[in-house]
Amino acid sequence: IIPIDPALDKSAPEGKRATSYIPLYEWQELKLFVWSFEKVLKNVKTDKGLQLRIMMIVYCHIFEADFPFAVIWNLLRALKGLPESWIFTRKNKKGNLDVCEYPSQKIPEIQNLSNEQGLKVGDILHSLWSADLRNNFSHSQYSITDDAIFFTKDISPISRRPLEGMPHGKAELKNQDLKKYYNGACTLIDVFDQEYLSIYKKATLQNKSLEVT
């Protein structure tokens, strides 16, 4: 649960590990980001459009974070008897390791490990994740109405593939469903933070062989 820097770990003194606080700094910034926008949301209750836009920003920012997924993945690896790895990877069809950069790559790997252990954490993450919301927001391919957010990638003549193809329907996310995704993501942050701090304190008290870098 404490990030190890593999580049520095090789040169750490015997019996020590080279840990890095950089991921923890990122995590702290993410929490402050989320909490700051929660305050903003309380002050713009009359502007529904602004509320929805803020929720999309915060939701996507939470799920783009590396740290929570890496910790959960490593805890599941430990339960399976696998060594720690702070480079999130998965095996491709050829049996080679690919680095997982995106939530849509990481969450299925977590879900597979979780299911193997008979745990629910993978299914919970899967239920909180919307690839359509993340992708359409990140590429500015959406339009907000009074009732829903329309995902426009497949109906825009600019972005749909093939370009000369006919529009094949429009995906949408109801505004109330966005709120559910947003609330779920914020709850994930809060629960993870509480559990991580508890485990972190126990780990640092029990393990004196950490070389902090």
XYZ file of N, CA and C in Angstrom:
639
model
N 0.812 -1.218 0.000
C 0.000 0.000 0.000
C 0.844 1.267 0.000
N 2.143 1.127 0.263
C 3.041 2.280 0.216
C 3.839 2.191 -1.078
N 3.698 3.163 -1.967
C 4.332 3.070 -3.289
C 5.851 2.900 -3.213
N 6.339 1.952 -3.990
C 7.770 1.700 -4.110
C 8.225 2.195 -5.481
N 9.336 2.927 -5.503
C 9.892 3.406 -6.767
C 10.885 2.366 -7.282
N 10.527 1.606 -8.335
C 11.412 0.526 -8.799
C 12.754 1.032 -9.306
N 12.793 2.273 -9.805
C 14.052 2.818 -10.315
C 15.048 3.064 -9.188
N 14.534 3.407 -8.007
C 15.400 3.698 -6.863
C 15.550 2.511 -5.918
N 14.619 1.580 -6.010
C 14.615 0.463 -5.068
C 15.868 -0.407 -5.205
N 16.403 -0.462 -6.428
C 17.585 -1.295 -6.665
C 18.799 -0.800 -5.885
N 18.859 0.514 -5.656
C 20.025 1.085 -4.981
C 19.773 1.393 -3.506
N 18.614 0.964 -2.993
C 18.312 1.197 -1.575
C 19.248 0.360 -0.703
N 19.590 0.839 0.497
C 20.448 0.070 1.409
C 19.851 -1.304 1.690
N 20.700 -2.249 2.010
C 20.242 -3.614 2.266
C 19.199 -3.636 3.380
N 18.103 -4.318 3.108
C 17.025 -4.404 4.085
C 16.067 -3.242 4.052
N 16.295 -2.292 3.123
C 15.430 -1.123 3.006
C 14.683 -1.154 1.676
N 13.595 -0.401 1.600
C 12.850 -0.232 0.360
C 12.789 1.250 0.027
N 12.818 1.554 -1.270
C 12.771 2.950 -1.711
C 11.320 3.347 -1.978
N 10.717 4.006 -1.036
C 9.332 4.444 -1.197
C 9.286 5.859 -1.756
N 8.132 6.206 -2.306
C 7.957 7.540 -2.883
C 6.665 8.157 -2.369
N 6.760 9.416 -1.985
C 5.575 10.136 -1.530
C 4.836 10.830 -2.674
N 5.389 10.791 -3.883
C 4.767 11.502 -5.001
C 3.314 11.068 -5.220
N 3.003 9.754 -5.268
C 1.603 9.354 -5.425
C 0.714 9.853 -4.288
N 1.277 9.953 -3.080
C 0.494 10.455 -1.951
C 0.205 11.942 -2.109
N 1.162 12.686 -2.665
C 0.919 14.105 -2.945
C -0.195 14.257 -3.982
N -0.169 13.391 -4.991
C -1.224 13.417 -6.010
C -2.585 13.117 -5.377
N -2.589 12.142 -4.491
C -3.834 11.762 -3.824
C -4.376 12.906 -2.978
N -3.489 13.572 -2.254
C -3.899 14.705 -1.437
C -4.501 15.802 -2.304
N -3.894 16.066 -3.443
C -4.401 17.098 -4.349
C -5.765 16.717 -4.903
N -5.956 15.437 -5.206
C -7.253 14.982 -5.706
C -8.341 15.219 -4.667
N -8.057 14.886 -3.421
C -9.048 15.097 -2.356
C -9.407 16.575 -2.228
N -8.402 17.429 -2.242
C -8.653 18.872 -2.129
C -9.447 19.379 -3.322
N -9.161 18.834 -4.497
C -9.893 19.196 -5.713
C -11.377 18.858 -5.560
N -11.648 17.628 -5.137
C -13.033 17.175 -4.988
C -13.752 17.975 -3.916
N -13.123 18.144 -2.779
C -13.759 18.864 -1.675
C -13.997 20.330 -2.030
N -13.106 20.923 -2.787
C -13.279 22.324 -3.189
C -14.501 22.488 -4.078
N -14.667 21.566 -5.023
C -15.817 21.667 -5.914
C -17.118 21.302 -5.210
N -17.046 20.501 -4.163
C -18.251 20.239 -3.373
C -18.759 21.535 -2.751
N -17.840 22.385 -2.321
C -18.224 23.691 -1.774
C -18.846 24.570 -2.853
N -18.261 24.519 -4.055
C -18.794 25.319 -5.162
C -20.216 24.882 -5.490
N -20.453 23.568 -5.521
C -21.782 23.053 -5.854
C -22.851 23.578 -4.903
N -22.500 23.714 -3.645
C -23.465 24.207 -2.663
C -23.847 25.660 -2.916
N -22.981 26.386 -3.614
C -23.224 27.809 -3.853
C -23.850 28.103 -5.210
N -24.089 27.064 -6.008
C -24.675 27.288 -7.341
C -25.920 26.422 -7.527
N -26.702 26.277 -6.476
C -27.864 25.394 -6.516
C -28.911 25.828 -7.532
N -28.926 27.101 -7.879
C -29.938 27.587 -8.819
C -29.506 27.429 -10.271
N -28.247 27.112 -10.497
C -27.739 26.952 -11.865
C -27.532 25.465 -12.139
N -28.562 24.809 -12.653
C -28.519 23.362 -12.849
C -27.479 22.952 -13.889
N -27.341 23.765 -14.935
C -26.356 23.443 -15.961
C -24.946 23.458 -15.414
N -24.632 24.458 -14.609
C -23.306 24.551 -14.008
C -23.068 23.389 -13.051
N -24.100 23.014 -12.306
C -23.969 21.865 -11.403
C -23.591 20.601 -12.174
N -24.276 20.370 -13.291
C -24.000 19.172 -14.082
C -22.585 19.191 -14.644
N -22.156 20.346 -15.108
C -20.804 20.447 -15.676
C -19.739 20.205 -14.612
N -19.962 20.728 -13.430
C -19.013 20.503 -12.334
C -18.981 19.023 -11.959
N -20.146 18.393 -11.909
C -20.197 16.972 -11.573
C -19.430 16.135 -12.587
N -19.543 16.481 -13.864
C -18.807 15.740 -14.885
C -17.306 15.915 -14.712
N -16.879 17.150 -14.455
C -15.452 17.430 -14.252
C -14.910 16.603 -13.088
N -15.603 16.656 -11.966
C -15.128 15.969 -10.761
C -15.154 14.454 -10.953
N -16.234 13.940 -11.530
C -16.344 12.498 -11.754
C -15.173 11.983 -12.581
N -14.923 12.640 -13.707
C -13.848 12.184 -14.591
C -12.484 12.337 -13.930
N -12.298 13.401 -13.159
C -11.021 13.621 -12.479
C -10.756 12.507 -11.466
N -11.790 12.092 -10.765
C -11.639 11.011 -9.785
C -11.204 9.718 -10.465
N -11.866 9.376 -11.557
C -11.589 8.090 -12.191
C -10.313 8.077 -13.021
N -9.758 9.252 -13.308
C -8.470 9.293 -14.001
C -7.304 9.128 -13.028
N -7.565 9.190 -11.737
C -6.492 9.108 -10.740
C -5.871 7.708 -10.728
N -4.548 7.661 -10.644
C -3.824 6.389 -10.638
C -3.812 5.717 -9.264
N -3.681 6.512 -8.218
C -3.346 5.982 -6.901
C -4.371 5.000 -6.330
N -5.660 5.337 -6.267
C -6.611 4.392 -5.659
C -6.633 3.040 -6.362
N -6.628 3.058 -7.694
C -6.662 1.803 -8.435
C -5.404 0.975 -8.185
N -4.249 1.647 -8.112
C -2.988 0.931 -7.883
C -2.973 0.266 -6.511
N -3.479 0.963 -5.503
C -3.517 0.394 -4.150
C -4.468 -0.800 -4.095
N -5.665 -0.633 -4.641
C -6.646 -1.728 -4.627
C -6.097 -2.934 -5.383
N -5.491 -2.686 -6.525
C -4.909 -3.757 -7.341
C -3.831 -4.505 -6.569
N -2.969 -3.770 -5.874
C -1.889 -4.406 -5.118
C -2.403 -5.192 -3.918
N -3.433 -4.692 -3.265
C -4.018 -5.442 -2.153
C -4.614 -6.762 -2.643
N -5.263 -6.721 -3.799
C -5.825 -7.945 -4.369
C -4.720 -8.898 -4.815
N -3.648 -8.348 -5.349
C -2.501 -9.176 -5.728
C -1.908 -9.869 -4.493
N -1.826 -9.136 -3.399
C -1.286 -9.712 -2.166
C -2.155 -10.871 -1.680
N -3.471 -10.702 -1.772
C -4.381 -11.771 -1.356
C -4.188 -13.029 -2.201
N -3.794 -12.820 -3.452
C -3.582 -13.957 -4.353
C -2.169 -14.521 -4.239
N -1.333 -13.871 -3.438
C 0.038 -14.338 -3.282
C 0.982 -13.822 -4.340
N 0.576 -12.771 -5.049
C 1.413 -12.179 -6.093
C 2.252 -11.050 -5.509
N 3.411 -10.763 -6.093
C 4.249 -9.668 -5.592
C 3.643 -8.310 -5.910
N 4.067 -7.301 -5.169
C 3.602 -5.947 -5.429
C 4.080 -5.482 -6.795
N 3.338 -4.583 -7.391
C 3.741 -3.976 -8.657
C 3.071 -2.617 -8.755
N 3.874 -1.574 -8.812
C 3.317 -0.227 -8.903
C 3.229 0.265 -10.336
N 3.539 -0.649 -11.249
C 3.257 -0.400 -12.662
C 2.076 -1.285 -13.016
N 0.925 -0.683 -13.242
C -0.320 -1.424 -13.464
C -0.275 -2.057 -14.854
N -0.282 -3.388 -14.908
C -0.172 -4.090 -16.184
C -1.258 -5.148 -16.332
N -1.409 -5.608 -17.566
C -2.288 -6.734 -17.857
C -1.668 -7.529 -19.005
N -2.022 -8.797 -19.094
C -1.518 -9.628 -20.176
C -2.374 -9.447 -21.424
N -1.701 -9.281 -22.565
C -2.436 -9.202 -23.820
C -2.633 -10.607 -24.391
N -3.221 -10.676 -25.568
C -3.538 -11.977 -26.158
C -2.291 -12.805 -26.456
N -1.155 -12.128 -26.634
C 0.098 -12.828 -26.917
C 0.825 -13.251 -25.642
N 0.248 -12.884 -24.489
C 0.877 -13.250 -23.229
C 1.891 -12.250 -22.728
N 2.023 -11.137 -23.437
C 2.944 -10.081 -23.019
C 2.232 -9.086 -22.110
N 2.993 -8.349 -21.313
C 2.414 -7.375 -20.399
C 2.270 -6.015 -21.068
N 1.081 -5.457 -20.982
C 0.813 -4.094 -21.437
C 0.539 -3.222 -20.217
N 1.009 -1.996 -20.261
C 0.734 -1.055 -19.176
C -0.698 -0.550 -19.300
N -1.438 -0.586 -18.209
C -2.814 -0.072 -18.179
C -2.778 1.409 -17.815
N -3.238 2.247 -18.721
C -3.216 3.685 -18.494
C -4.589 4.254 -18.157
N -5.642 3.584 -18.593
C -6.982 4.163 -18.506
C -7.882 3.353 -17.567
N -8.903 4.003 -17.012
C -9.831 3.283 -16.129
C -10.476 2.079 -16.803
N -10.786 2.202 -18.097
C -11.427 1.103 -18.815
C -10.512 -0.106 -18.958
N -9.203 0.091 -18.725
C -8.263 -1.024 -18.716
C -8.046 -1.554 -17.299
N -8.005 -0.650 -16.338
C -7.686 -1.034 -14.958
C -8.855 -1.720 -14.255
N -10.047 -1.184 -14.436
C -11.199 -1.702 -13.695
C -11.485 -3.173 -14.014
N -11.454 -3.611 -15.293
C -11.665 -5.045 -15.548
C -10.613 -5.935 -14.889
N -9.359 -5.454 -14.827
C -8.313 -6.242 -14.173
C -8.586 -6.368 -12.674
N -8.996 -5.267 -12.070
C -9.362 -5.302 -10.650
C -10.564 -6.218 -10.437
N -11.522 -6.131 -11.339
C -12.732 -6.947 -11.220
C -12.398 -8.437 -11.310
N -11.505 -8.795 -12.229
C -11.115 -10.204 -12.372
C -10.443 -10.723 -11.101
N -9.482 -9.954 -10.585
C -8.793 -10.363 -9.357
C -9.757 -10.436 -8.180
N -10.645 -9.465 -8.111
C -11.617 -9.413 -7.020
C -12.546 -10.621 -7.052
N -13.043 -10.953 -8.236
C -13.946 -12.096 -8.370
C -13.245 -13.404 -8.010
N -11.962 -13.502 -8.354
C -11.199 -14.704 -8.008
C -11.113 -14.902 -6.496
N -11.128 -13.783 -5.766
C -11.036 -13.845 -4.303
C -12.407 -13.856 -3.636
N -13.461 -13.839 -4.451
C -14.808 -13.826 -3.899
C -15.171 -12.507 -3.242
N -14.575 -11.417 -3.722
C -14.808 -10.087 -3.157
C -15.666 -9.243 -4.095
N -16.257 -8.185 -3.547
C -17.193 -7.351 -4.295
C -16.582 -6.054 -4.813
N -15.348 -5.749 -4.407
C -14.799 -4.433 -4.722
C -14.733 -4.189 -6.228
N -14.401 -5.212 -6.999
C -14.338 -5.051 -8.449
C -15.692 -4.739 -9.052
N -16.721 -5.442 -8.593
C -18.074 -5.196 -9.094
C -18.560 -3.800 -8.706
N -18.173 -3.350 -7.521
C -18.565 -2.009 -7.081
C -17.936 -0.950 -7.980
N -16.638 -1.092 -8.253
C -15.973 -0.143 -9.145
C -16.606 -0.163 -10.531
N -16.923 -1.360 -11.004
C -17.555 -1.490 -12.320
C -18.897 -0.761 -12.361
N -19.663 -0.858 -11.277
C -20.982 -0.213 -11.233
C -20.879 1.308 -11.170
N -19.747 1.806 -10.669
C -19.553 3.255 -10.561
C -18.969 3.863 -11.826
N -18.512 3.025 -12.734
C -17.758 3.494 -13.894
C -18.650 3.622 -15.131
N -18.537 4.766 -15.807
C -19.224 4.974 -17.080
C -18.201 5.417 -18.113
N -17.819 4.495 -18.982
C -16.854 4.829 -20.034
C -17.438 5.860 -20.991
N -18.741 5.763 -21.265
C -19.377 6.729 -22.170
C -19.296 8.140 -21.606
N -19.567 8.278 -20.320
C -19.495 9.594 -19.688
C -18.075 10.135 -19.753
N -17.117 9.324 -19.388
C -15.718 9.765 -19.394
C -15.260 10.137 -20.796
N -15.528 9.276 -21.773
C -15.010 9.492 -23.122
C -15.655 10.686 -23.804
N -16.978 10.794 -23.693
C -17.657 11.903 -24.358
C -17.333 13.237 -23.701
N -17.215 13.253 -22.383
C -16.833 14.493 -21.715
C -15.403 14.879 -22.074
N -14.490 13.920 -22.021
C -13.079 14.212 -22.257
C -12.827 14.730 -23.664
N -13.663 14.317 -24.618
C -13.487 14.749 -26.004
C -14.496 15.828 -26.411
N -15.182 16.382 -25.413
C -16.172 17.451 -25.665
C -17.208 17.028 -26.698
N -17.690 15.807 -26.565
C -18.681 15.275 -27.495
C -19.985 14.998 -26.743
N -20.591 16.067 -26.268
C -21.834 15.944 -25.512
C -22.588 17.264 -25.577
N -23.847 17.207 -25.208
C -24.682 18.410 -25.142
C -25.665 18.246 -23.986
N -25.746 19.259 -23.131
C -26.604 19.196 -21.950
C -27.974 19.795 -22.248
N -29.022 19.074 -21.861
C -30.382 19.589 -21.959
C -30.979 19.637 -20.553
N -32.239 19.997 -20.470
C -32.892 20.075 -19.161
C -33.005 18.711 -18.489
N -33.072 17.655 -19.299
C -33.332 16.327 -18.746
C -32.156 15.363 -18.824
N -31.259 15.587 -19.778
C -30.226 14.579 -20.019
C -28.978 15.196 -20.639
N -27.937 14.384 -20.633
C -26.703 14.719 -21.336
C -26.646 13.818 -22.561
N -26.658 14.419 -23.741
C -26.593 13.645 -24.972
C -25.138 13.431 -25.370
N -24.787 12.178 -25.636
C -23.453 11.854 -26.127
C -23.493 11.924 -27.651
N -22.729 12.819 -28.219
C -22.895 13.179 -29.629
C -21.879 12.556 -30.577
N -20.951 11.761 -30.069
C -19.896 11.235 -30.943
C -20.455 10.515 -32.162
N -21.459 9.674 -31.959
C -21.954 8.833 -33.046
C -23.022 9.495 -33.901
N -23.401 10.727 -33.575
C -24.377 11.420 -34.417
C -23.803 12.677 -35.058
N -22.596 13.041 -34.675
C -21.957 14.208 -35.286
C -21.245 13.798 -36.571
N -21.421 14.554 -37.669
C -20.719 14.218 -38.915
C -19.210 14.410 -38.802
N -18.764 15.075 -37.738
C -17.329 15.299 -37.556
C -16.666 14.120 -36.857
N -17.333 13.575 -35.850
C -16.673 12.583 -34.993
C -17.092 11.142 -35.224
N -18.227 10.889 -35.859
C -18.660 9.496 -35.984
C -17.768 8.745 -36.975
N -17.668 7.444 -36.747
C -16.878 6.570 -37.607
C -17.757 5.428 -38.103
N -17.771 5.171 -39.433
C -17.083 5.930 -40.475
C -17.747 7.285 -40.698
N -16.962 8.243 -41.156
C -17.471 9.604 -41.301
C -18.657 9.675 -42.250
N -18.627 8.847 -43.299
C -19.702 8.913 -44.291
C -20.902 8.064 -43.897
N -20.813 7.384 -42.775
C -21.909 6.534 -42.334
C -23.106 7.341 -41.860
N -24.240 6.673 -41.781
C -25.445 7.326 -41.291
C -25.429 7.326 -39.765
N -25.989 8.371 -39.157
C -26.089 8.386 -37.688
C -26.826 7.138 -37.198
N -26.321 6.514 -36.154
C -26.955 5.281 -35.668
C -27.397 5.433 -34.223
N -28.245 6.417 -34.021
C -28.828 6.587 -32.695
C -28.034 7.543 -31.843
N -28.589 7.887 -30.714
C -27.923 8.820 -29.808
C -27.973 8.258 -28.400
N -26.837 8.228 -27.780
C -26.772 7.765 -26.397
C -26.996 8.954 -25.482
N -27.530 8.693 -24.324
C -27.769 9.774 -23.380
C -27.620 9.258 -21.957
N -27.381 10.194 -21.073
C -27.331 9.905 -19.647
C -28.271 10.878 -18.961
N -29.274 10.348 -18.286
C -30.215 11.206 -17.582
C -29.487 12.000 -16.506
N -29.935 13.219 -16.302
C -29.263 14.079 -15.327
C -29.232 13.458 -13.934
N -30.326 12.795 -13.561
C -30.349 12.173 -12.237
C -29.350 11.017 -12.145
N -29.072 10.374 -13.299
C -28.084 9.293 -13.296
C -26.669 9.848 -13.167
N -26.419 11.008 -13.766
C -25.119 11.655 -13.573
C -24.899 11.948 -12.092
N -25.933 12.420 -11.427
C -25.814 12.715 -9.995
C -25.474 11.452 -9.205
N -26.050 10.315 -9.613
C -25.748 9.048 -8.941
C -24.283 8.662 -9.155
N -23.819 8.814 -10.386
C -22.408 8.513 -10.673
C -21.494 9.433 -9.874
N -21.840 10.702 -9.847
C -21.032 11.677 -9.115
C -20.995 11.343 -7.622
N -22.158 11.094 -7.039
C -22.215 10.769 -5.608
C -21.453 9.481 -5.301
N -21.564 8.511 -6.199
C -20.844 7.260 -6.003
C -19.337 7.452 -6.038
N -18.868 8.284 -6.975
C -17.433 8.549 -7.083
C -16.919 9.281 -5.850
N -17.688 10.239 -5.355
C -17.281 10.975 -4.150
C -17.266 10.066 -2.929
N -18.236 9.158 -2.852
C -18.253 8.193 -1.754
C -17.040 7.274 -1.830
N -16.685 6.875 -3.049
C -15.493 6.051 -3.248
C -14.257 6.750 -2.698
N -14.122 8.031 -2.998
C -12.983 8.811 -2.505
C -12.952 8.824 -0.976
N -14.095 9.095 -0.371
C -14.160 9.207 1.092
C -13.858 7.872 1.777
N -14.462 6.796 1.273
C -14.261 5.476 1.884
C -12.818 5.021 1.697
N -12.304 5.200 0.484
C -10.914 4.805 0.236
C -9.963 5.572 1.145
N -10.206 6.862 1.304
C -9.324 7.695 2.126
C -9.305 7.200 3.573
N -10.472 6.915 4.118
C -10.552 6.434 5.498
C -9.828 5.099 5.669
N -10.072 4.178 4.748
C -9.465 2.852 4.854
C -7.962 2.915 4.618
N -7.554 3.733 3.649
C -6.129 3.809 3.349
C -5.349 4.384 4.526
N -5.865 5.443 5.130
C -5.171 6.047 6.266
C -5.019 5.054 7.409
N -6.048 4.250 7.632
C -5.995 3.249 8.694
C -4.927 2.194 8.404
N -4.923 1.685 7.171
C -3.950 0.656 6.797
C -2.542 1.235 6.768
N -2.423 2.471 6.290
C -1.106 3.121 6.193
C -0.455 3.248 7.567
N -1.242 3.655 8.552
C -0.702 3.806 9.906
C -0.209 2.470 10.449
N -0.986 1.416 10.222
C -0.585 0.095 10.699
C 0.689 -0.373 10.004
N 0.767 -0.125 8.693
C 1.921 -0.588 7.924
C 3.198 0.119 8.340
N 3.116 1.421 8.557
C 4.316 2.176 8.921
C 4.770 1.871 10.345
N 3.830 1.522 11.206
C 4.202 1.163 12.579
C 4.853 -0.215 12.637
N 4.378 -1.117 11.774
C 4.859 -2.491 11.814
C 6.129 -2.701 10.995
N 6.342 -1.845 9.977
C 7.465 -2.045 9.067
C 8.464 -0.914 9.212
N 9.626 -1.218 9.762
C 10.660 -0.201 9.971
C 11.716 -0.220 8.866
N 11.490 -0.999 7.795
C 12.508 -1.145 6.756
C 12.237 -0.270 5.547
N 11.450 0.798 5.745
C 11.091 1.652 4.620
C 12.082 2.797 4.486
N 12.639 2.929 3.303
C 13.557 4.021 3.010
C 12.775 5.048 2.198
N 12.348 6.124 2.817
C 11.506 7.111 2.154
C 12.351 7.991 1.252
N 11.887 8.198 0.013
C 12.613 9.044 -0.933
C 11.723 10.157 -1.417
